[in-house]
Amino acid sequence: MRPPRSPRPSGSGSPRWKKRPAQGGGREAPRGFPRDHEGPVVIYGYHSVAEALANPRRKPIRLLATENAVARLTEAGLLGRVTPEIVRPGVIDRLLTPDAVHQGLYLEAEALDGPTLETIPQDGLVLVLDQITDPHNVGAIVRTAAAFAVDAIVTTARHSPEATGVLAKSASGGLEHAPLVLVQNLARALQTLGDRGFLRIGLDSEGDASFDESALGSGGVALVLGAEGKGLRQLTRETCDRLARLDAPGAIKSLNVSNAAAIALYVARRAKPLTAAGTD
């Protein structure tokens, strides 16, 4: 049997679609809502595909699935919007990198519409990623952001992984709940958030105060994280309102950026719990 026609896979385990950045990095409000990715998104693995199929905002295009995977989706009531093409596991293997754990599911879907800097809630909680390029790390951050009901994740169109393939798998469904906002210039995006009243806190090991002792106030908060090794770039640091550190009592003081994001979001959500309206 000839395998179904599909996009040629790339080294990252996903087709190389070109991203289109949001226009929210400047002062003027953009028209409409930007998308988190240009072209079809590739999603694989049970949890990622199941969350995508359960999301009414995510339009499925094509689903390849093994018989066992179809049975799982059918039992969960998730096949109402797309008819799967039943294939053997090897067909999906050939579309992805050898280390991809697809669990018999491969979905092509349309990219999601997301917020802009101007439409993020005024009292929202936002993550800002400064050139974090590892898709596994960004995927883990997205998953954690979804768990803590982050309103948006702001990152640059360049020097960031695409919202597809490995990132989507690492996010384990988080892309359906933690929207990405792609901008051209991070410093200008931070300035826009500052103009809207967001408190911009850069997480830095040399910060003057411990983050868990920082007053977050009642307005919006933007937590800014830098890449491992490099940390925050100088202009990013200068655009933050303050720098704060995550104190660790153990012998190892540095944390993986996704772990740092999880700790910071836990502390931030304790200080800024969701209202009843925010949990709907």
mmCIF file of C-alpha atoms in Angstrom:
data_model
loop_
_atom_site.group_PDB
_atom_site.id
_atom_site.type_symbol
_atom_site.label_atom_id
_atom_site.label_comp_id
_atom_site.label_asym_id
_atom_site.label_seq_id
_atom_site.Cartn_x
_atom_site.Cartn_y
_atom_site.Cartn_z
ATOM 1 C CA MET A 1 0.000 0.000 0.000
ATOM 2 C CA ARG A 2 1.359 3.420 -0.913
ATOM 3 C CA PRO A 3 1.576 5.800 2.068
ATOM 4 C CA PRO A 4 -0.753 8.815 2.061
ATOM 5 C CA ARG A 5 0.593 11.993 0.504
ATOM 6 C CA SER A 6 2.031 14.264 3.163
ATOM 7 C CA PRO A 7 4.419 17.170 3.546
ATOM 8 C CA ARG A 8 8.093 16.258 3.563
ATOM 9 C CA PRO A 9 9.311 16.020 7.169
ATOM 10 C CA SER A 10 12.121 18.185 8.443
ATOM 11 C CA GLY A 11 14.788 17.460 11.013
ATOM 12 C CA SER A 12 12.565 18.851 13.755
ATOM 13 C CA GLY A 13 9.865 16.302 13.074
ATOM 14 C CA SER A 14 7.525 18.713 11.295
ATOM 15 C CA PRO A 15 7.083 20.382 7.890
ATOM 16 C CA ARG A 16 8.986 23.626 7.420
ATOM 17 C CA TRP A 17 6.176 26.130 7.164
ATOM 18 C CA LYS A 18 7.065 29.798 7.292
ATOM 19 C CA LYS A 19 5.839 31.679 10.352
ATOM 20 C CA ARG A 20 3.994 34.971 10.121
ATOM 21 C CA PRO A 21 4.595 37.287 13.092
ATOM 22 C CA ALA A 22 1.883 39.164 14.881
ATOM 23 C CA GLN A 23 1.857 42.886 14.373
ATOM 24 C CA GLY A 24 1.570 43.670 18.069
ATOM 25 C CA GLY A 25 5.201 44.751 18.634
ATOM 26 C CA GLY A 26 4.495 48.424 17.944
ATOM 27 C CA ARG A 27 2.104 51.047 19.211
ATOM 28 C CA GLU A 28 -0.730 50.688 16.705
ATOM 29 C CA ALA A 29 -3.352 48.030 17.290
ATOM 30 C CA PRO A 30 -3.290 45.375 14.571
ATOM 31 C CA ARG A 31 -6.299 44.480 12.494
ATOM 32 C CA GLY A 32 -7.809 41.103 13.283
ATOM 33 C CA PHE A 33 -6.110 38.371 15.211
ATOM 34 C CA PRO A 34 -2.714 36.958 14.221
ATOM 35 C CA ARG A 35 -2.016 33.249 13.924
ATOM 36 C CA ASP A 36 0.556 31.384 15.972
ATOM 37 C CA HIS A 37 1.941 29.668 12.850
ATOM 38 C CA GLU A 38 1.809 30.013 9.072
ATOM 39 C CA GLY A 39 0.434 27.022 7.181
ATOM 40 C CA PRO A 40 -0.865 23.729 8.567
ATOM 41 C CA VAL A 41 0.302 22.659 12.011
ATOM 42 C CA VAL A 42 1.513 19.111 12.625
ATOM 43 C CA ILE A 43 0.428 17.579 15.940
ATOM 44 C CA TYR A 44 1.234 14.030 17.025
ATOM 45 C CA GLY A 45 0.897 11.938 20.160
ATOM 46 C CA TYR A 46 -2.319 11.059 21.969
ATOM 47 C CA HIS A 47 -2.612 13.928 24.469
ATOM 48 C CA SER A 48 -1.651 16.613 21.947
ATOM 49 C CA VAL A 49 -4.015 15.303 19.262
ATOM 50 C CA ALA A 50 -6.858 14.694 21.725
ATOM 51 C CA GLU A 51 -6.652 18.259 23.067
ATOM 52 C CA ALA A 52 -6.557 19.631 19.519
ATOM 53 C CA LEU A 53 -9.636 17.634 18.494
ATOM 54 C CA ALA A 54 -11.448 18.732 21.654
ATOM 55 C CA ASN A 55 -10.689 22.390 20.944
ATOM 56 C CA PRO A 56 -13.512 23.938 18.865
ATOM 57 C CA ARG A 57 -11.144 26.719 17.746
ATOM 58 C CA ARG A 58 -8.726 24.229 16.169
ATOM 59 C CA LYS A 59 -9.855 23.164 12.691
ATOM 60 C CA PRO A 60 -8.588 19.676 11.797
ATOM 61 C CA ILE A 61 -7.529 19.093 8.194
ATOM 62 C CA ARG A 62 -6.310 15.507 8.098
ATOM 63 C CA LEU A 63 -5.877 12.758 10.665
ATOM 64 C CA LEU A 64 -3.765 9.634 10.242
ATOM 65 C CA ALA A 65 -4.354 7.028 12.929
ATOM 66 C CA THR A 66 -3.796 3.388 13.686
ATOM 67 C CA GLU A 67 -6.760 1.156 14.514
ATOM 68 C CA ASN A 68 -5.913 1.185 18.233
ATOM 69 C CA ALA A 69 -5.600 4.972 18.243
ATOM 70 C CA VAL A 70 -8.948 5.339 16.481
ATOM 71 C CA ALA A 71 -10.510 3.162 19.158
ATOM 72 C CA ARG A 72 -9.121 5.448 21.899
ATOM 73 C CA LEU A 73 -10.391 8.589 20.186
ATOM 74 C CA THR A 74 -13.782 7.005 19.531
ATOM 75 C CA GLU A 75 -14.137 6.015 23.183
ATOM 76 C CA ALA A 76 -13.291 9.600 24.158
ATOM 77 C CA GLY A 77 -15.866 10.969 21.695
ATOM 78 C CA LEU A 78 -13.334 13.019 19.754
ATOM 79 C CA LEU A 79 -13.925 11.984 16.137
ATOM 80 C CA GLY A 80 -16.962 14.074 15.289
ATOM 81 C CA ARG A 81 -15.109 16.720 13.279
ATOM 82 C CA VAL A 82 -12.711 14.642 11.187
ATOM 83 C CA THR A 83 -12.708 11.213 9.552
ATOM 84 C CA PRO A 84 -9.423 9.425 10.239
ATOM 85 C CA GLU A 85 -7.338 7.679 7.604
ATOM 86 C CA ILE A 86 -6.479 4.333 9.183
ATOM 87 C CA VAL A 87 -2.828 3.484 8.588
ATOM 88 C CA ARG A 88 -0.126 1.232 9.970
ATOM 89 C CA PRO A 89 2.365 2.797 12.433
ATOM 90 C CA GLY A 90 5.150 2.761 9.856
ATOM 91 C CA VAL A 91 3.287 5.251 7.665
ATOM 92 C CA ILE A 92 3.400 7.810 10.470
ATOM 93 C CA ASP A 93 6.994 6.842 11.319
ATOM 94 C CA ARG A 94 8.060 7.946 7.857
ATOM 95 C CA LEU A 95 6.555 11.395 8.336
ATOM 96 C CA LEU A 96 8.445 12.129 11.554
ATOM 97 C CA THR A 97 11.930 11.885 12.976
ATOM 98 C CA PRO A 98 13.005 8.460 14.313
ATOM 99 C CA ASP A 99 12.729 9.535 17.962
ATOM 100 C CA ALA A 100 9.172 10.918 17.641
ATOM 101 C CA VAL A 101 6.690 9.139 19.928
ATOM 102 C CA HIS A 102 3.445 9.480 17.976
ATOM 103 C CA GLN A 103 1.323 6.763 19.645
ATOM 104 C CA GLY A 104 -0.361 6.079 16.326
ATOM 105 C CA LEU A 105 -1.677 9.615 15.762
ATOM 106 C CA TYR A 106 -0.676 12.320 13.287
ATOM 107 C CA LEU A 107 -2.887 15.386 12.805
ATOM 108 C CA GLU A 108 -2.623 18.240 10.343
ATOM 109 C CA ALA A 109 -4.692 21.212 11.468
ATOM 110 C CA GLU A 110 -5.058 24.920 10.895
ATOM 111 C CA ALA A 111 -3.098 27.313 13.060
ATOM 112 C CA LEU A 112 -4.908 29.012 15.912
ATOM 113 C CA ASP A 113 -5.933 32.630 16.019
ATOM 114 C CA GLY A 114 -4.424 34.263 19.061
ATOM 115 C CA PRO A 115 -4.559 37.514 21.005
ATOM 116 C CA THR A 116 -2.456 40.572 20.260
ATOM 117 C CA LEU A 117 -0.543 42.610 22.793
ATOM 118 C CA GLU A 118 -3.451 45.039 22.832
ATOM 119 C CA THR A 119 -6.117 42.392 23.475
ATOM 120 C CA ILE A 120 -4.427 40.572 26.357
ATOM 121 C CA PRO A 121 -6.539 41.231 29.486
ATOM 122 C CA GLN A 122 -5.449 44.348 31.355
ATOM 123 C CA ASP A 123 -4.833 42.346 34.533
ATOM 124 C CA GLY A 124 -3.457 39.317 32.694
ATOM 125 C CA LEU A 125 -0.501 37.092 33.466
ATOM 126 C CA VAL A 126 1.937 36.893 30.564
ATOM 127 C CA LEU A 127 5.155 35.010 29.875
ATOM 128 C CA VAL A 128 7.735 36.685 27.651
ATOM 129 C CA LEU A 129 10.444 34.441 26.154
ATOM 130 C CA ASP A 130 13.708 36.071 25.113
ATOM 131 C CA GLN A 131 15.221 33.894 22.344
ATOM 132 C CA ILE A 132 14.530 30.515 23.931
ATOM 133 C CA THR A 133 15.111 28.262 20.933
ATOM 134 C CA ASP A 134 14.864 24.662 22.166
ATOM 135 C CA PRO A 135 11.412 23.323 21.139
ATOM 136 C CA HIS A 136 11.393 20.845 24.036
ATOM 137 C CA ASN A 137 11.951 23.648 26.540
ATOM 138 C CA VAL A 138 9.389 25.937 24.929
ATOM 139 C CA GLY A 139 6.901 23.063 24.730
ATOM 140 C CA ALA A 140 7.366 22.340 28.435
ATOM 141 C CA ILE A 141 6.889 26.047 29.186
ATOM 142 C CA VAL A 142 3.691 26.105 27.131
ATOM 143 C CA ARG A 143 2.364 23.080 29.028
ATOM 144 C CA THR A 144 3.112 24.737 32.375
ATOM 145 C CA ALA A 145 1.624 28.031 31.183
ATOM 146 C CA ALA A 146 -1.602 26.220 30.313
ATOM 147 C CA ALA A 147 -1.669 24.627 33.765
ATOM 148 C CA PHE A 148 -1.395 28.042 35.440
ATOM 149 C CA ALA A 149 -3.878 29.758 33.076
ATOM 150 C CA VAL A 150 -1.409 32.173 31.517
ATOM 151 C CA ASP A 151 -3.163 34.637 29.215
ATOM 152 C CA ALA A 152 -0.443 34.695 26.560
ATOM 153 C CA ILE A 153 3.137 33.712 25.773
ATOM 154 C CA VAL A 154 4.993 36.443 23.908
ATOM 155 C CA THR A 155 8.002 35.506 21.808
ATOM 156 C CA THR A 156 9.783 36.695 18.699
ATOM 157 C CA ALA A 157 9.027 35.366 15.231
ATOM 158 C CA ARG A 158 12.751 34.794 14.755
ATOM 159 C CA HIS A 159 14.966 32.881 17.192
ATOM 160 C CA SER A 160 12.061 30.817 18.478
ATOM 161 C CA PRO A 161 10.738 27.361 17.542
ATOM 162 C CA GLU A 162 7.598 26.955 15.468
ATOM 163 C CA ALA A 163 4.284 26.044 17.107
ATOM 164 C CA THR A 164 4.194 22.607 15.515
ATOM 165 C CA GLY A 165 5.861 19.193 15.603
ATOM 166 C CA VAL A 166 8.252 18.711 18.528
ATOM 167 C CA LEU A 167 7.042 21.807 20.377
ATOM 168 C CA ALA A 168 3.405 20.719 20.109
ATOM 169 C CA LYS A 169 4.273 17.215 21.343
ATOM 170 C CA SER A 170 6.295 18.576 24.286
ATOM 171 C CA ALA A 171 3.418 20.920 25.167
ATOM 172 C CA SER A 172 1.121 17.869 25.465
ATOM 173 C CA GLY A 173 -1.988 19.815 24.488
ATOM 174 C CA GLY A 174 -0.896 23.092 26.061
ATOM 175 C CA LEU A 175 -0.974 24.954 22.743
ATOM 176 C CA GLU A 176 -4.765 24.714 22.817
ATOM 177 C CA HIS A 177 -4.904 26.693 26.076
ATOM 178 C CA ALA A 178 -1.851 28.995 26.249
ATOM 179 C CA PRO A 179 -1.897 31.239 23.161
ATOM 180 C CA LEU A 180 1.317 32.390 21.498
ATOM 181 C CA VAL A 181 1.835 35.993 20.406
ATOM 182 C CA LEU A 182 4.625 36.363 17.849
ATOM 183 C CA VAL A 183 6.265 39.789 17.611
ATOM 184 C CA GLN A 184 9.022 41.295 15.492
ATOM 185 C CA ASN A 185 10.862 43.113 18.266
ATOM 186 C CA LEU A 186 10.781 41.974 21.886
ATOM 187 C CA ALA A 187 11.867 45.281 23.422
ATOM 188 C CA ARG A 188 9.072 47.135 21.611
ATOM 189 C CA ALA A 189 6.609 44.453 22.698
ATOM 190 C CA LEU A 190 7.704 44.932 26.306
ATOM 191 C CA GLN A 191 7.302 48.691 25.873
ATOM 192 C CA THR A 192 3.751 48.136 24.611
ATOM 193 C CA LEU A 193 2.959 45.984 27.640
ATOM 194 C CA GLY A 194 4.466 48.641 29.893
ATOM 195 C CA ASP A 195 2.328 51.326 28.259
ATOM 196 C CA ARG A 196 -0.711 49.184 29.073
ATOM 197 C CA GLY A 197 0.266 49.071 32.739
ATOM 198 C CA PHE A 198 1.903 45.645 32.907
ATOM 199 C CA LEU A 199 4.596 45.159 35.529
ATOM 200 C CA ARG A 200 7.558 43.676 33.626
ATOM 201 C CA ILE A 201 9.716 41.430 35.795
ATOM 202 C CA GLY A 202 12.858 39.903 34.330
ATOM 203 C CA LEU A 203 13.927 36.676 35.986
ATOM 204 C CA ASP A 204 17.668 36.910 36.473
ATOM 205 C CA SER A 205 20.091 35.208 38.857
ATOM 206 C CA GLU A 206 21.580 38.644 39.617
ATOM 207 C CA GLY A 207 18.249 40.248 40.434
ATOM 208 C CA ASP A 208 18.152 42.633 43.392
ATOM 209 C CA ALA A 209 15.297 40.840 45.151
ATOM 210 C CA SER A 210 13.893 37.354 45.476
ATOM 211 C CA PHE A 211 10.896 36.851 43.205
ATOM 212 C CA ASP A 212 8.762 35.343 45.963
ATOM 213 C CA GLU A 213 9.165 38.582 47.908
ATOM 214 C CA SER A 214 8.155 40.800 44.985
ATOM 215 C CA ALA A 215 4.871 42.690 45.159
ATOM 216 C CA LEU A 216 2.946 42.040 41.942
ATOM 217 C CA GLY A 217 0.136 44.531 42.447
ATOM 218 C CA SER A 218 -3.347 44.277 40.974
ATOM 219 C CA GLY A 219 -2.567 44.990 37.309
ATOM 220 C CA GLY A 220 -1.076 42.859 34.584
ATOM 221 C CA VAL A 221 2.229 41.060 35.102
ATOM 222 C CA ALA A 222 4.723 40.010 32.442
ATOM 223 C CA LEU A 223 7.386 37.506 33.514
ATOM 224 C CA VAL A 224 10.401 37.648 31.222
ATOM 225 C CA LEU A 225 12.662 34.605 30.825
ATOM 226 C CA GLY A 226 15.951 34.402 28.939
ATOM 227 C CA ALA A 227 17.659 31.534 27.161
ATOM 228 C CA GLU A 228 19.743 29.101 29.154
ATOM 229 C CA GLY A 229 23.362 30.152 29.262
ATOM 230 C CA LYS A 230 22.830 33.609 27.773
ATOM 231 C CA GLY A 231 20.021 34.751 30.038
ATOM 232 C CA LEU A 232 18.228 37.997 29.269
ATOM 233 C CA ARG A 233 19.723 40.187 26.578
ATOM 234 C CA GLN A 234 20.893 43.639 27.670
ATOM 235 C CA LEU A 235 18.099 45.574 25.934
ATOM 236 C CA THR A 236 15.531 43.169 27.372
ATOM 237 C CA ARG A 237 16.935 43.706 30.866
ATOM 238 C CA GLU A 238 16.799 47.470 30.409
ATOM 239 C CA THR A 239 13.148 47.329 29.295
ATOM 240 C CA CYS A 240 12.019 45.434 32.406
ATOM 241 C CA ASP A 241 10.720 47.356 35.410
ATOM 242 C CA ARG A 242 12.734 45.189 37.772
ATOM 243 C CA LEU A 243 14.907 42.096 37.889
ATOM 244 C CA ALA A 244 14.175 39.311 40.370
ATOM 245 C CA ARG A 245 15.934 36.069 41.182
ATOM 246 C CA LEU A 246 14.637 32.627 42.089
ATOM 247 C CA ASP A 247 16.444 31.657 45.282
ATOM 248 C CA ALA A 248 17.313 27.976 45.648
ATOM 249 C CA PRO A 249 18.633 26.651 48.985
ATOM 250 C CA GLY A 250 20.472 23.666 47.522
ATOM 251 C CA ALA A 251 23.964 23.263 46.109
ATOM 252 C CA ILE A 252 22.791 23.746 42.505
ATOM 253 C CA LYS A 253 21.608 27.283 41.969
ATOM 254 C CA SER A 254 20.785 27.295 38.257
ATOM 255 C CA LEU A 255 17.564 25.831 36.877
ATOM 256 C CA ASN A 256 16.411 24.652 33.485
ATOM 257 C CA VAL A 257 14.377 27.505 31.980
ATOM 258 C CA SER A 258 11.185 25.424 31.888
ATOM 259 C CA ASN A 259 11.602 24.590 35.591
ATOM 260 C CA ALA A 260 12.227 28.254 36.364
ATOM 261 C CA ALA A 261 9.033 29.143 34.500
ATOM 262 C CA ALA A 262 7.055 26.601 36.520
ATOM 263 C CA ILE A 263 8.313 27.944 39.853
ATOM 264 C CA ALA A 264 7.751 31.560 38.856
ATOM 265 C CA LEU A 265 4.215 30.863 37.645
ATOM 266 C CA TYR A 266 3.375 29.004 40.850
ATOM 267 C CA VAL A 267 4.538 31.984 42.911
ATOM 268 C CA ALA A 268 2.755 34.453 40.618
ATOM 269 C CA ARG A 269 -0.553 32.567 40.737
ATOM 270 C CA ARG A 270 -0.436 32.435 44.541
ATOM 271 C CA ALA A 271 -0.086 36.221 44.526
ATOM 272 C CA LYS A 272 -2.596 36.724 41.696
ATOM 273 C CA PRO A 273 -5.249 33.990 41.925
ATOM 274 C CA LEU A 274 -7.790 33.657 39.164
ATOM 275 C CA THR A 275 -11.156 35.276 39.726
ATOM 276 C CA ALA A 276 -14.328 33.255 39.256
ATOM 277 C CA ALA A 277 -14.754 34.871 35.828
ATOM 278 C CA GLY A 278 -11.206 33.947 34.856
ATOM 279 C CA THR A 279 -11.812 30.266 35.475
ATOM 280 C CA ASP A 280 -14.756 29.999 33.068
#
